[in-house]
PDB file of C-alpha atoms in Angstrom:
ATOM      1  CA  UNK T   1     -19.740 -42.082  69.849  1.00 47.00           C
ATOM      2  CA  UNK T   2     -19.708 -41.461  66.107  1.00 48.00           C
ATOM      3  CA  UNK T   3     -22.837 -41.719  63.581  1.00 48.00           C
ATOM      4  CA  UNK T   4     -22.226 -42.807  60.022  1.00 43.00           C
ATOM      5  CA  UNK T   5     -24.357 -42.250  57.242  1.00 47.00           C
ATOM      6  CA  UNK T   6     -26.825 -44.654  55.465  1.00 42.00           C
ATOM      7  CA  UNK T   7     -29.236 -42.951  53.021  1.00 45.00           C
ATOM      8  CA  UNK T   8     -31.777 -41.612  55.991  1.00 52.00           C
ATOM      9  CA  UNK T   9     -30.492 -43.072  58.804  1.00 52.00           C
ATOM     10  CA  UNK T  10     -27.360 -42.792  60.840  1.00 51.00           C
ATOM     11  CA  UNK T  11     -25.734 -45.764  62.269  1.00 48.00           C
ATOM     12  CA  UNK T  12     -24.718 -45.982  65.859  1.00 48.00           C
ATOM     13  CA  UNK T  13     -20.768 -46.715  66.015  1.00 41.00           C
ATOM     14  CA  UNK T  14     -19.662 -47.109  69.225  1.00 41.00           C
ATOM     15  CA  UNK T  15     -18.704 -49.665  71.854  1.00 38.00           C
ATOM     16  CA  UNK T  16     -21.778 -48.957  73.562  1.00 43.00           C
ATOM     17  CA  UNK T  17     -23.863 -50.036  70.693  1.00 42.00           C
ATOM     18  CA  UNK T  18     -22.517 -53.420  70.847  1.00 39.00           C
ATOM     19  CA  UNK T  19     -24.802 -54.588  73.137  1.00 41.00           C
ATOM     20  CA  UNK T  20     -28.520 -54.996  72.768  1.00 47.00           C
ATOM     21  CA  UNK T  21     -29.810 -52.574  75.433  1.00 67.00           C
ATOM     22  CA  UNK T  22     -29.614 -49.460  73.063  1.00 81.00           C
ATOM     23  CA  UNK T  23     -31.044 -49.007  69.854  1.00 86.00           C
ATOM     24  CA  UNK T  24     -28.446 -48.704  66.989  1.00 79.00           C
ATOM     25  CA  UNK T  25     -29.828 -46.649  63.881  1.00 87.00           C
ATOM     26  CA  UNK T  26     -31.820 -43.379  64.270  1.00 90.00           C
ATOM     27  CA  UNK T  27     -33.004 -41.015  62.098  1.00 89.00           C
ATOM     28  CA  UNK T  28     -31.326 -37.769  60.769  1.00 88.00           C
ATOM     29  CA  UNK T  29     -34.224 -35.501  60.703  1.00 92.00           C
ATOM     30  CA  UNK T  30     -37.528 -35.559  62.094  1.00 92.00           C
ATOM     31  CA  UNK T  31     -39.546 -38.187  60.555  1.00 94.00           C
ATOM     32  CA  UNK T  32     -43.034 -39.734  60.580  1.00 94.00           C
ATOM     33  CA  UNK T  33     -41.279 -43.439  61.603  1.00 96.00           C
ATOM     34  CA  UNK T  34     -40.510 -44.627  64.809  1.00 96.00           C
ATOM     35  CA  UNK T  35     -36.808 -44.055  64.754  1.00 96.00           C
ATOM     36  CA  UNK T  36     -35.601 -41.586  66.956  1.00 96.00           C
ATOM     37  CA  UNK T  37     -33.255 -38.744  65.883  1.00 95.00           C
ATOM     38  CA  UNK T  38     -29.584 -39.616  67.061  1.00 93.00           C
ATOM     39  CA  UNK T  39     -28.824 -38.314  70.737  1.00 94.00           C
ATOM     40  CA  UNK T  40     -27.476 -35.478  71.030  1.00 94.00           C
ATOM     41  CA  UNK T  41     -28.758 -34.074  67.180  1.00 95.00           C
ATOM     42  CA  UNK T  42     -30.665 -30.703  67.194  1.00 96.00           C
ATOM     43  CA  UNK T  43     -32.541 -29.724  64.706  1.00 96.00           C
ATOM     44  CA  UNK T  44     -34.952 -26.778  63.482  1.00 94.00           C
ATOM     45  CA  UNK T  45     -37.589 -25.769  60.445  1.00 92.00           C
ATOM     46  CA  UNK T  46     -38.655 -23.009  59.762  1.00 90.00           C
ATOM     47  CA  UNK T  47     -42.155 -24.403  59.381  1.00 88.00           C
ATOM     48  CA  UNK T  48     -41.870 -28.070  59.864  1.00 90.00           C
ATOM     49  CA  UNK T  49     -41.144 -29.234  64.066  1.00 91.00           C
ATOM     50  CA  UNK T  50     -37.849 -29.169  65.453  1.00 94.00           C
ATOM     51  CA  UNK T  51     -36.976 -31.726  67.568  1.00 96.00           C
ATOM     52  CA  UNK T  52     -33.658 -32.863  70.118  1.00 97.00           C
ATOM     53  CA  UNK T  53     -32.496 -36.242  70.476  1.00 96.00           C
ATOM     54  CA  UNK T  54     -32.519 -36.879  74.688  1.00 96.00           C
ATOM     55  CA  UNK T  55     -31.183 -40.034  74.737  1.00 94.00           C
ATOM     56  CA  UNK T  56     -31.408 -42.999  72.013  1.00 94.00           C
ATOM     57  CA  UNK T  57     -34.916 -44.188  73.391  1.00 96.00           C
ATOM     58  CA  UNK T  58     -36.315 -40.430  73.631  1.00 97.00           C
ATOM     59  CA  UNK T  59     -36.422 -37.449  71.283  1.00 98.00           C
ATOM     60  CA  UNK T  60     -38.262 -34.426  71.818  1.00 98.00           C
ATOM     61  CA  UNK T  61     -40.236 -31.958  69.872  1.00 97.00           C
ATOM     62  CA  UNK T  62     -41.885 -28.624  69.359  1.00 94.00           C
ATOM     63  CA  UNK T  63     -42.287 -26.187  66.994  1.00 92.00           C
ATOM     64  CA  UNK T  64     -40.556 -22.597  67.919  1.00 87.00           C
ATOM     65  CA  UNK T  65     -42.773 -20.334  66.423  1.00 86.00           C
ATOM     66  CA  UNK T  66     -46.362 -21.560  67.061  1.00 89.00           C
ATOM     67  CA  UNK T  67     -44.855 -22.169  70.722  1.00 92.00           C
ATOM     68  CA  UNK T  68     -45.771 -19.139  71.281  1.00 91.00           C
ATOM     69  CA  UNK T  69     -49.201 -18.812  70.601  1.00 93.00           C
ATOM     70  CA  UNK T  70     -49.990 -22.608  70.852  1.00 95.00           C
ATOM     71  CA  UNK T  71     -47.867 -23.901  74.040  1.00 96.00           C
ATOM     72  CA  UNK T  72     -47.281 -27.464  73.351  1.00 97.00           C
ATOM     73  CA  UNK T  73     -44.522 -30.165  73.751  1.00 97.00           C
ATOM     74  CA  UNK T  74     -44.229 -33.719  71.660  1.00 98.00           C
ATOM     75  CA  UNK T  75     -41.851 -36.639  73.065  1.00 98.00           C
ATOM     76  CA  UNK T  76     -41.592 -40.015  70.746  1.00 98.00           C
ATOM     77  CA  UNK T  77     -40.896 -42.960  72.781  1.00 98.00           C
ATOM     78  CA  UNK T  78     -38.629 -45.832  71.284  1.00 97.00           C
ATOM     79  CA  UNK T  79     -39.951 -49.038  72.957  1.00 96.00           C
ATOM     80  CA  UNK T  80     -38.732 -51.773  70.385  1.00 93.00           C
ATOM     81  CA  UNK T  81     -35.665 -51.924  67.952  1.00 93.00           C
ATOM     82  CA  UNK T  82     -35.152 -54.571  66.023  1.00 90.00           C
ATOM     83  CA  UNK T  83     -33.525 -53.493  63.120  1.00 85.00           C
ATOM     84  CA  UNK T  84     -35.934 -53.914  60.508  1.00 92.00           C
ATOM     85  CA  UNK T  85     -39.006 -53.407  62.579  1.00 95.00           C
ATOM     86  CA  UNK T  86     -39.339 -50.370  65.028  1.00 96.00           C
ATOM     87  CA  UNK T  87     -41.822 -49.840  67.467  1.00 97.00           C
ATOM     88  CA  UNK T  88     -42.280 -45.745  69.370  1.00 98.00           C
ATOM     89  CA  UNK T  89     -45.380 -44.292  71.328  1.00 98.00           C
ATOM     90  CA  UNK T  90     -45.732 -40.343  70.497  1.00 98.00           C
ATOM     91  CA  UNK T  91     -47.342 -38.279  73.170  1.00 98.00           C
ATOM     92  CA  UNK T  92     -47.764 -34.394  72.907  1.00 98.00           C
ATOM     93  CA  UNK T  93     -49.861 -32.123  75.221  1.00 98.00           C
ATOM     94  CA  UNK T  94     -51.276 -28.418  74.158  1.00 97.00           C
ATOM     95  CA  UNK T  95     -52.544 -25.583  75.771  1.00 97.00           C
ATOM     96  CA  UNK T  96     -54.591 -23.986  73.020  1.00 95.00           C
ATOM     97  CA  UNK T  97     -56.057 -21.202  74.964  1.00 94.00           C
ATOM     98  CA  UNK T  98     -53.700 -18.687  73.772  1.00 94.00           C
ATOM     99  CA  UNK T  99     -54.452 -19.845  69.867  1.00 94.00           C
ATOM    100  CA  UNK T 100     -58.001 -20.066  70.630  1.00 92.00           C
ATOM    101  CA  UNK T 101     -57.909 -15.943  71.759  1.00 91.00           C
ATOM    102  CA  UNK T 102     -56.148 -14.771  68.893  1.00 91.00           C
ATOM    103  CA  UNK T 103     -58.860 -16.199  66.615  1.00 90.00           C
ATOM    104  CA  UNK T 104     -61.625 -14.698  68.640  1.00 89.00           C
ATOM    105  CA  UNK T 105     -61.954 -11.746  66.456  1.00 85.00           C
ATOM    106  CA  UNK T 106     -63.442  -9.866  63.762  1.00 83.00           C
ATOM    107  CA  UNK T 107     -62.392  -9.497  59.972  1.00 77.00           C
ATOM    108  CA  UNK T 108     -59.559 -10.892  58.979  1.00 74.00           C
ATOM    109  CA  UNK T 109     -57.774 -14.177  60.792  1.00 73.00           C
ATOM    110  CA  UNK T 110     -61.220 -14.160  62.539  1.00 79.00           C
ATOM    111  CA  UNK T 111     -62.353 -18.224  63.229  1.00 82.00           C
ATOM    112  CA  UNK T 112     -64.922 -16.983  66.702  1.00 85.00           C
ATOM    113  CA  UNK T 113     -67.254 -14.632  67.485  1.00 86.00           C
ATOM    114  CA  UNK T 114     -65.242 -11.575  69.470  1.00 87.00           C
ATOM    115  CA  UNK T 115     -67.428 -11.995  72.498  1.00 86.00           C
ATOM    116  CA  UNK T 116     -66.861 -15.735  73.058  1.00 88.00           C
ATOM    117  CA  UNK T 117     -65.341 -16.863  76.418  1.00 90.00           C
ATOM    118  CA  UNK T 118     -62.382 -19.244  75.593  1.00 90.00           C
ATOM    119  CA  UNK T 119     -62.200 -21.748  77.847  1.00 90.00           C
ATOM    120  CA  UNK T 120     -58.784 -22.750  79.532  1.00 93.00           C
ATOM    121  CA  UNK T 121     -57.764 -26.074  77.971  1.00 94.00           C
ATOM    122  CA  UNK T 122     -55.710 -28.960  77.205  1.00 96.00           C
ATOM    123  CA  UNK T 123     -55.503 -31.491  74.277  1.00 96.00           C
ATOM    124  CA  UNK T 124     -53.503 -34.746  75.110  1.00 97.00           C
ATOM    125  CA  UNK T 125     -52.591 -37.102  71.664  1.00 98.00           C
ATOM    126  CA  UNK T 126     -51.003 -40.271  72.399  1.00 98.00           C
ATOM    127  CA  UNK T 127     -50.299 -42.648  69.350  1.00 98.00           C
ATOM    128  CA  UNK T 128     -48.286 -46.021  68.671  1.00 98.00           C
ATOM    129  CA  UNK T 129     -46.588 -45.952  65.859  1.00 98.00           C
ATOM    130  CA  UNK T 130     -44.735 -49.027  64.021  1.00 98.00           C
ATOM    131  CA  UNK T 131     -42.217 -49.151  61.181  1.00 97.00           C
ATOM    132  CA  UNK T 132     -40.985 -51.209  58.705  1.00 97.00           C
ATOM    133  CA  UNK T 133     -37.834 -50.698  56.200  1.00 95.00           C
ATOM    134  CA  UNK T 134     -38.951 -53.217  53.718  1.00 95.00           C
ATOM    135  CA  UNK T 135     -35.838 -52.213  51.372  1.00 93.00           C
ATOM    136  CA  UNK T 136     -32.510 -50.661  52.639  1.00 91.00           C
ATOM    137  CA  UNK T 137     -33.080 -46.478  53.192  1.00 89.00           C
ATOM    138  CA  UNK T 138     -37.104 -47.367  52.330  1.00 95.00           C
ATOM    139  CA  UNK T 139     -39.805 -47.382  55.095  1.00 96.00           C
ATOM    140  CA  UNK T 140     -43.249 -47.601  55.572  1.00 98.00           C
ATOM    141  CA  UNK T 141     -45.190 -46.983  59.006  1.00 98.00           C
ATOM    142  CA  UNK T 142     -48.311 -46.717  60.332  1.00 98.00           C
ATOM    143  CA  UNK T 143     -49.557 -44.678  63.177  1.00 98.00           C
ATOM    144  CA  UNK T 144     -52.881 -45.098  65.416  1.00 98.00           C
ATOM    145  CA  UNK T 145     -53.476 -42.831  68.352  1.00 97.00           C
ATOM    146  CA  UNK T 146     -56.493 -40.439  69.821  1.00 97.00           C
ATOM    147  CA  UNK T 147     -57.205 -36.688  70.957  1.00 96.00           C
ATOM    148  CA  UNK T 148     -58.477 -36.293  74.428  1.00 95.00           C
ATOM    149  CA  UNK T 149     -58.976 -32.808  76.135  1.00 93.00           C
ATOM    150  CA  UNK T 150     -59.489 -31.340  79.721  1.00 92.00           C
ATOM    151  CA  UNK T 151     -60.653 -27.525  79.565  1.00 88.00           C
ATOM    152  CA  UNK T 152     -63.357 -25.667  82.225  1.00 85.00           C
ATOM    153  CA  UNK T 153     -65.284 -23.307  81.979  1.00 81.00           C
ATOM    154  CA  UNK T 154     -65.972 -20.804  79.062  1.00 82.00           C
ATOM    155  CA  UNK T 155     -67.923 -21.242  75.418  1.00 82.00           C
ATOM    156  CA  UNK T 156     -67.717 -24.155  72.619  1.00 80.00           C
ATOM    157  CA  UNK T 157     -65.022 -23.589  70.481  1.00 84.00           C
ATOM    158  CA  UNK T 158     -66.003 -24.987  66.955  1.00 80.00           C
ATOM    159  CA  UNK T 159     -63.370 -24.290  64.095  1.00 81.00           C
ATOM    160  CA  UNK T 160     -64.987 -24.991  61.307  1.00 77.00           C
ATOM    161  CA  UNK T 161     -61.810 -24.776  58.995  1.00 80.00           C
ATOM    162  CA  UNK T 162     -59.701 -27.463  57.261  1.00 80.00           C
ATOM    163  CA  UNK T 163     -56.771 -28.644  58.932  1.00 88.00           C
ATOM    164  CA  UNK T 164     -58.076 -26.868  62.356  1.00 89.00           C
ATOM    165  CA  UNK T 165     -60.958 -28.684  62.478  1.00 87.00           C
ATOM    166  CA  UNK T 166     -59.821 -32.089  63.099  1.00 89.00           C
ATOM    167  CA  UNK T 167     -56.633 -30.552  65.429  1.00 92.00           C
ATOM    168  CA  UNK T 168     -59.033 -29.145  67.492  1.00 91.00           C
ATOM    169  CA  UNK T 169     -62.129 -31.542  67.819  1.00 89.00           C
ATOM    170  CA  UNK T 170     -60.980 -32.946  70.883  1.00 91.00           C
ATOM    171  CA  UNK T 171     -62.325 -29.842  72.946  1.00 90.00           C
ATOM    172  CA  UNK T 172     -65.827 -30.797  71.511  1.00 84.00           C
ATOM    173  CA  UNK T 173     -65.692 -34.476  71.664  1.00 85.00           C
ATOM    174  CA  UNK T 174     -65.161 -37.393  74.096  1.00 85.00           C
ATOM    175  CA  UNK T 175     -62.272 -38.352  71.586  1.00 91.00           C
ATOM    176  CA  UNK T 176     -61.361 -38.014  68.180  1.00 93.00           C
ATOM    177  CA  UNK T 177     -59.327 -41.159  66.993  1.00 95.00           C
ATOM    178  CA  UNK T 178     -57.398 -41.509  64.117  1.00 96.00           C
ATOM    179  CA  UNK T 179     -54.823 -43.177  61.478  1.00 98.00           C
ATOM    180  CA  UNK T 180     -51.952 -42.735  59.689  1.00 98.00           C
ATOM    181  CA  UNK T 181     -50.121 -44.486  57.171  1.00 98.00           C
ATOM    182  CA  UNK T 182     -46.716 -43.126  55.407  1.00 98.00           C
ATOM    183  CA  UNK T 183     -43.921 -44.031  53.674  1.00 98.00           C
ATOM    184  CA  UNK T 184     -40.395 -42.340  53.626  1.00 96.00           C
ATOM    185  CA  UNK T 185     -37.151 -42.835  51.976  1.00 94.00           C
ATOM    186  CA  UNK T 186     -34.270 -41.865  49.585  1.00 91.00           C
ATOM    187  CA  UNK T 187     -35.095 -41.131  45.976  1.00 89.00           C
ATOM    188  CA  UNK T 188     -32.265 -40.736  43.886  1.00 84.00           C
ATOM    189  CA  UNK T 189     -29.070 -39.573  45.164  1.00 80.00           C
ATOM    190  CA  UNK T 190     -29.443 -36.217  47.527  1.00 87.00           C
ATOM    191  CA  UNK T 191     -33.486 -36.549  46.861  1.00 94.00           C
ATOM    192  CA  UNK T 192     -35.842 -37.538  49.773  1.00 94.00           C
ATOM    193  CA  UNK T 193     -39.613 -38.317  49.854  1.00 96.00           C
ATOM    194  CA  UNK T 194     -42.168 -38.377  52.139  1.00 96.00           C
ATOM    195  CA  UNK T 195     -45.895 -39.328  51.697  1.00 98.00           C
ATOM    196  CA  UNK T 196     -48.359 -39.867  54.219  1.00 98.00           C
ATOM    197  CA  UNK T 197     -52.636 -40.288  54.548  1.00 98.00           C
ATOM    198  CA  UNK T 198     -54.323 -39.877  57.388  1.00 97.00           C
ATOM    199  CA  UNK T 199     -57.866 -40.231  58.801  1.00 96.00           C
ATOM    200  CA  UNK T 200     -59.505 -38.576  61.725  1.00 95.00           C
ATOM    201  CA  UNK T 201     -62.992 -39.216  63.240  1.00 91.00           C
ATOM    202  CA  UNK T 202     -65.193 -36.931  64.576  1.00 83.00           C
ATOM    203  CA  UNK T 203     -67.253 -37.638  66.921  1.00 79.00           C
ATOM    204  CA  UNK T 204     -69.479 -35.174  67.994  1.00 68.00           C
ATOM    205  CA  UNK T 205     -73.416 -35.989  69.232  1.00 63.00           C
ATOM    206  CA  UNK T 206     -75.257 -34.239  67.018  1.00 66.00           C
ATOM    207  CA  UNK T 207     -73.389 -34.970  63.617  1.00 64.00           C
ATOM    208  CA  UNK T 208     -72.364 -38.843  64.181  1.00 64.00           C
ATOM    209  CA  UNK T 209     -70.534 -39.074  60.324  1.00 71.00           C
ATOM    210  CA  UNK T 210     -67.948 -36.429  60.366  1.00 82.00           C
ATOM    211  CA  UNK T 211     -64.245 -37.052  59.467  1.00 88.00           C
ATOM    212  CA  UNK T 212     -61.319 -35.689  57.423  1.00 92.00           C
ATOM    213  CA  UNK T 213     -59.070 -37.270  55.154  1.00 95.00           C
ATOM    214  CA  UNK T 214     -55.591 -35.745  54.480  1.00 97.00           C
ATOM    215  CA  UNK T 215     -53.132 -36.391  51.660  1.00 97.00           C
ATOM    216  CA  UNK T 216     -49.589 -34.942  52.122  1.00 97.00           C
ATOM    217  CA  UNK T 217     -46.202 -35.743  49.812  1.00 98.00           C
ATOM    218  CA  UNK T 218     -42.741 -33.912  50.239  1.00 97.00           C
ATOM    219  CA  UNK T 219     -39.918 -33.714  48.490  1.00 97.00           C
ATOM    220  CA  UNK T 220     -36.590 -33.284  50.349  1.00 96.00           C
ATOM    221  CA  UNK T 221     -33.079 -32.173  48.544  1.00 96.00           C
ATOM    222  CA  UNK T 222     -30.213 -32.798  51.318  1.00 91.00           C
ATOM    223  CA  UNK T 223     -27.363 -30.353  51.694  1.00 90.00           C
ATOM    224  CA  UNK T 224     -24.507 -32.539  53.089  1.00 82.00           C
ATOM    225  CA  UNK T 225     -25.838 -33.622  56.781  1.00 80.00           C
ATOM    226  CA  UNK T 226     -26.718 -30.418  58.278  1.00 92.00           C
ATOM    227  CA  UNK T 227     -29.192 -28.443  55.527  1.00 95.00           C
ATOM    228  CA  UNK T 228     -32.150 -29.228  53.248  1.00 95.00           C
ATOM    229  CA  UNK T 229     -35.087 -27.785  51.575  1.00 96.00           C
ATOM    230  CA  UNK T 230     -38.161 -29.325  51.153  1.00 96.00           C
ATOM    231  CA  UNK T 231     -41.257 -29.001  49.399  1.00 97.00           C
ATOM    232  CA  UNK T 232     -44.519 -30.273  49.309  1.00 97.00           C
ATOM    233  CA  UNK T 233     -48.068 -29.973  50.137  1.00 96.00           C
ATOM    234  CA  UNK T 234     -51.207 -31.383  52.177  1.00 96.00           C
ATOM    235  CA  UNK T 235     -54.461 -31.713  50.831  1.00 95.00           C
ATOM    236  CA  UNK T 236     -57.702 -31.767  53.221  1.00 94.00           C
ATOM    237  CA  UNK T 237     -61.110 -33.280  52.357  1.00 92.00           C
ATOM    238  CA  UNK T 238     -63.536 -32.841  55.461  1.00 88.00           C
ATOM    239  CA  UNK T 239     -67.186 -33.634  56.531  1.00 84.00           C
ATOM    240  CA  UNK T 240     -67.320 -30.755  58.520  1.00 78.00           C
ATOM    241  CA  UNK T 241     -70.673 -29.440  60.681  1.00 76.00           C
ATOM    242  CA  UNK T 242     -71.158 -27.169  57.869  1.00 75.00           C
ATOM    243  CA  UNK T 243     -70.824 -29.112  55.233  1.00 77.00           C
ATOM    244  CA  UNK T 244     -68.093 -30.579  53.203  1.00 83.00           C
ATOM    245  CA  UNK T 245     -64.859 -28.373  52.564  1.00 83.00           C
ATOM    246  CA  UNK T 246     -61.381 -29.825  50.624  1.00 89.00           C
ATOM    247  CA  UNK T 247     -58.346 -27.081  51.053  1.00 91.00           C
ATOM    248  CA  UNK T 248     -54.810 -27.412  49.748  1.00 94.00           C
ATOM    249  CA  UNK T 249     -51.945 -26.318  51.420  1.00 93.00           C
ATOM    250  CA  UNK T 250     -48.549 -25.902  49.710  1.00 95.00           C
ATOM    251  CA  UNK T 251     -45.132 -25.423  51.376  1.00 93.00           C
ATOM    252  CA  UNK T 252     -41.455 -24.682  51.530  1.00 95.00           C
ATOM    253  CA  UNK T 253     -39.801 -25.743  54.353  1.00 95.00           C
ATOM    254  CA  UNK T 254     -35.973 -25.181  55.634  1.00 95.00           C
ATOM    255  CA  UNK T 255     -34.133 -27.570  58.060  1.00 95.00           C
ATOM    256  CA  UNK T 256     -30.881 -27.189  60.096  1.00 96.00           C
ATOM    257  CA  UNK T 257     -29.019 -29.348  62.406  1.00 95.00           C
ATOM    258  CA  UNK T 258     -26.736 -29.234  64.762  1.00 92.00           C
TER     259      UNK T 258
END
């Protein structure tokens, strides 16, 4: 099996693509449509997820170095592939207890009281998420999927910070639904973007009109198929139980594959 190259997608070109039972494009990095990264392709970021392509239906995800203070695993589901339109469920399960510790402190990096008892959890997000490339290399997607948790004993656990609060709401909520809508593609020559909004509810009894709304846009440059650097941001806007709070958050990000 060999891949070939098309802008931001790689091209299946082997006898066992021929038939219709496999998908036959996939993506070369990780990406916020449904394609799949090619079996077989590793990759890692140094901020952004790395992911593994399983099989051509299945690639999974995590990121290496909050692993290990947020335990989690993400696996995107290929269900439909029909060249232009796509079709992938994304399911990833946490175990924020760990996370939850470290910020139950004082002073600096501190987002609980020190005496709180953190509750053992987990926080379950399943989404469906379609895509369409409505111009060669050029897609657009959109994403709807919830937050449910599971956690016993222990304190409420209310981060009231940008980005964290809507991650985390599920542990004070029923659910927390939300959606997504992004577009992705080649710019000019060895330039890649990526934009994406997306729009949480919050649920919570006693504050029935809280939600965020995040912005983000990236720019990619590739480095032949294995490297590139990208940069970008993600700007927050949040009804929050204390009020509302907008943060930016810049980034450089480095990707590798294998």
């Amino acid at each position: 099996m060999t891949l070939r190259r098309i802008g931001p997608i790689a091209v299946l070109t082997s006898a066992a693509a021929a038939g219709a039972a496999e998908p036959t494009q996939f993506g070369e990095w990780p990406s916020e449509t449904a394609l799949t990264v090619a079996p077989g392709r590793l990759t890692f970021g140094v901020l952004s997820q790395s992911s593994w392509g399983i099989s051509p239906r299945i690639e999974l995800r995590l990121h290496p170095l909050s692993f290990w203070v947020l335990p989690h695993a993400e696996v995107k589901l290929r269900w439909l592939d029909q060249g232009r339109w796509q079709l992938s469920s994304v399911h990833r399960l946490a175990y924020p207890t760990p996370f939850l510790s470290l910020v139950s402190r004082e002073g600096s990096g501190g987002l609980l009281p020190v005496t709180t008892d953190v509750p053992h959890a987990l926080v379950l997000d399943n989404d469906v998420l379609a895509s369409l490339e409505w111009h060669p290399g050029q897609w657009a997607s959109a994403r709807v999927g919830a937050s449910l948790s599971a956690q016993g004993g222990g304190d409420e656990t209310l981060l009231d910070f940008p980005f964290l609060y809507q991650r985390f709401a599920a542990l004070n909520a029923p659910v927390v639904p939300r959606i997504a809508l992004s577009a992705e593609g080649e710019l000019l020559g060895q330039l890649w973007y990526s934009l994406e909004f997306r729009q949480y509810w919050l649920p919570l009894q006693d504050f029935p009109v809280l939600h965020a709304s995040e912005y983000a846009a990236e720019l990619y440059v590739q480095l032949g198929l294995s490297h590139r650097i990208g940069v970008g941001g993600r700007f927050s806007v949040a009804r929050l139980p204390i009020g509302s709070r907008t943060h930016f958050l810049p980034h450089v990000d480095y990707q590798v594959a294998f």
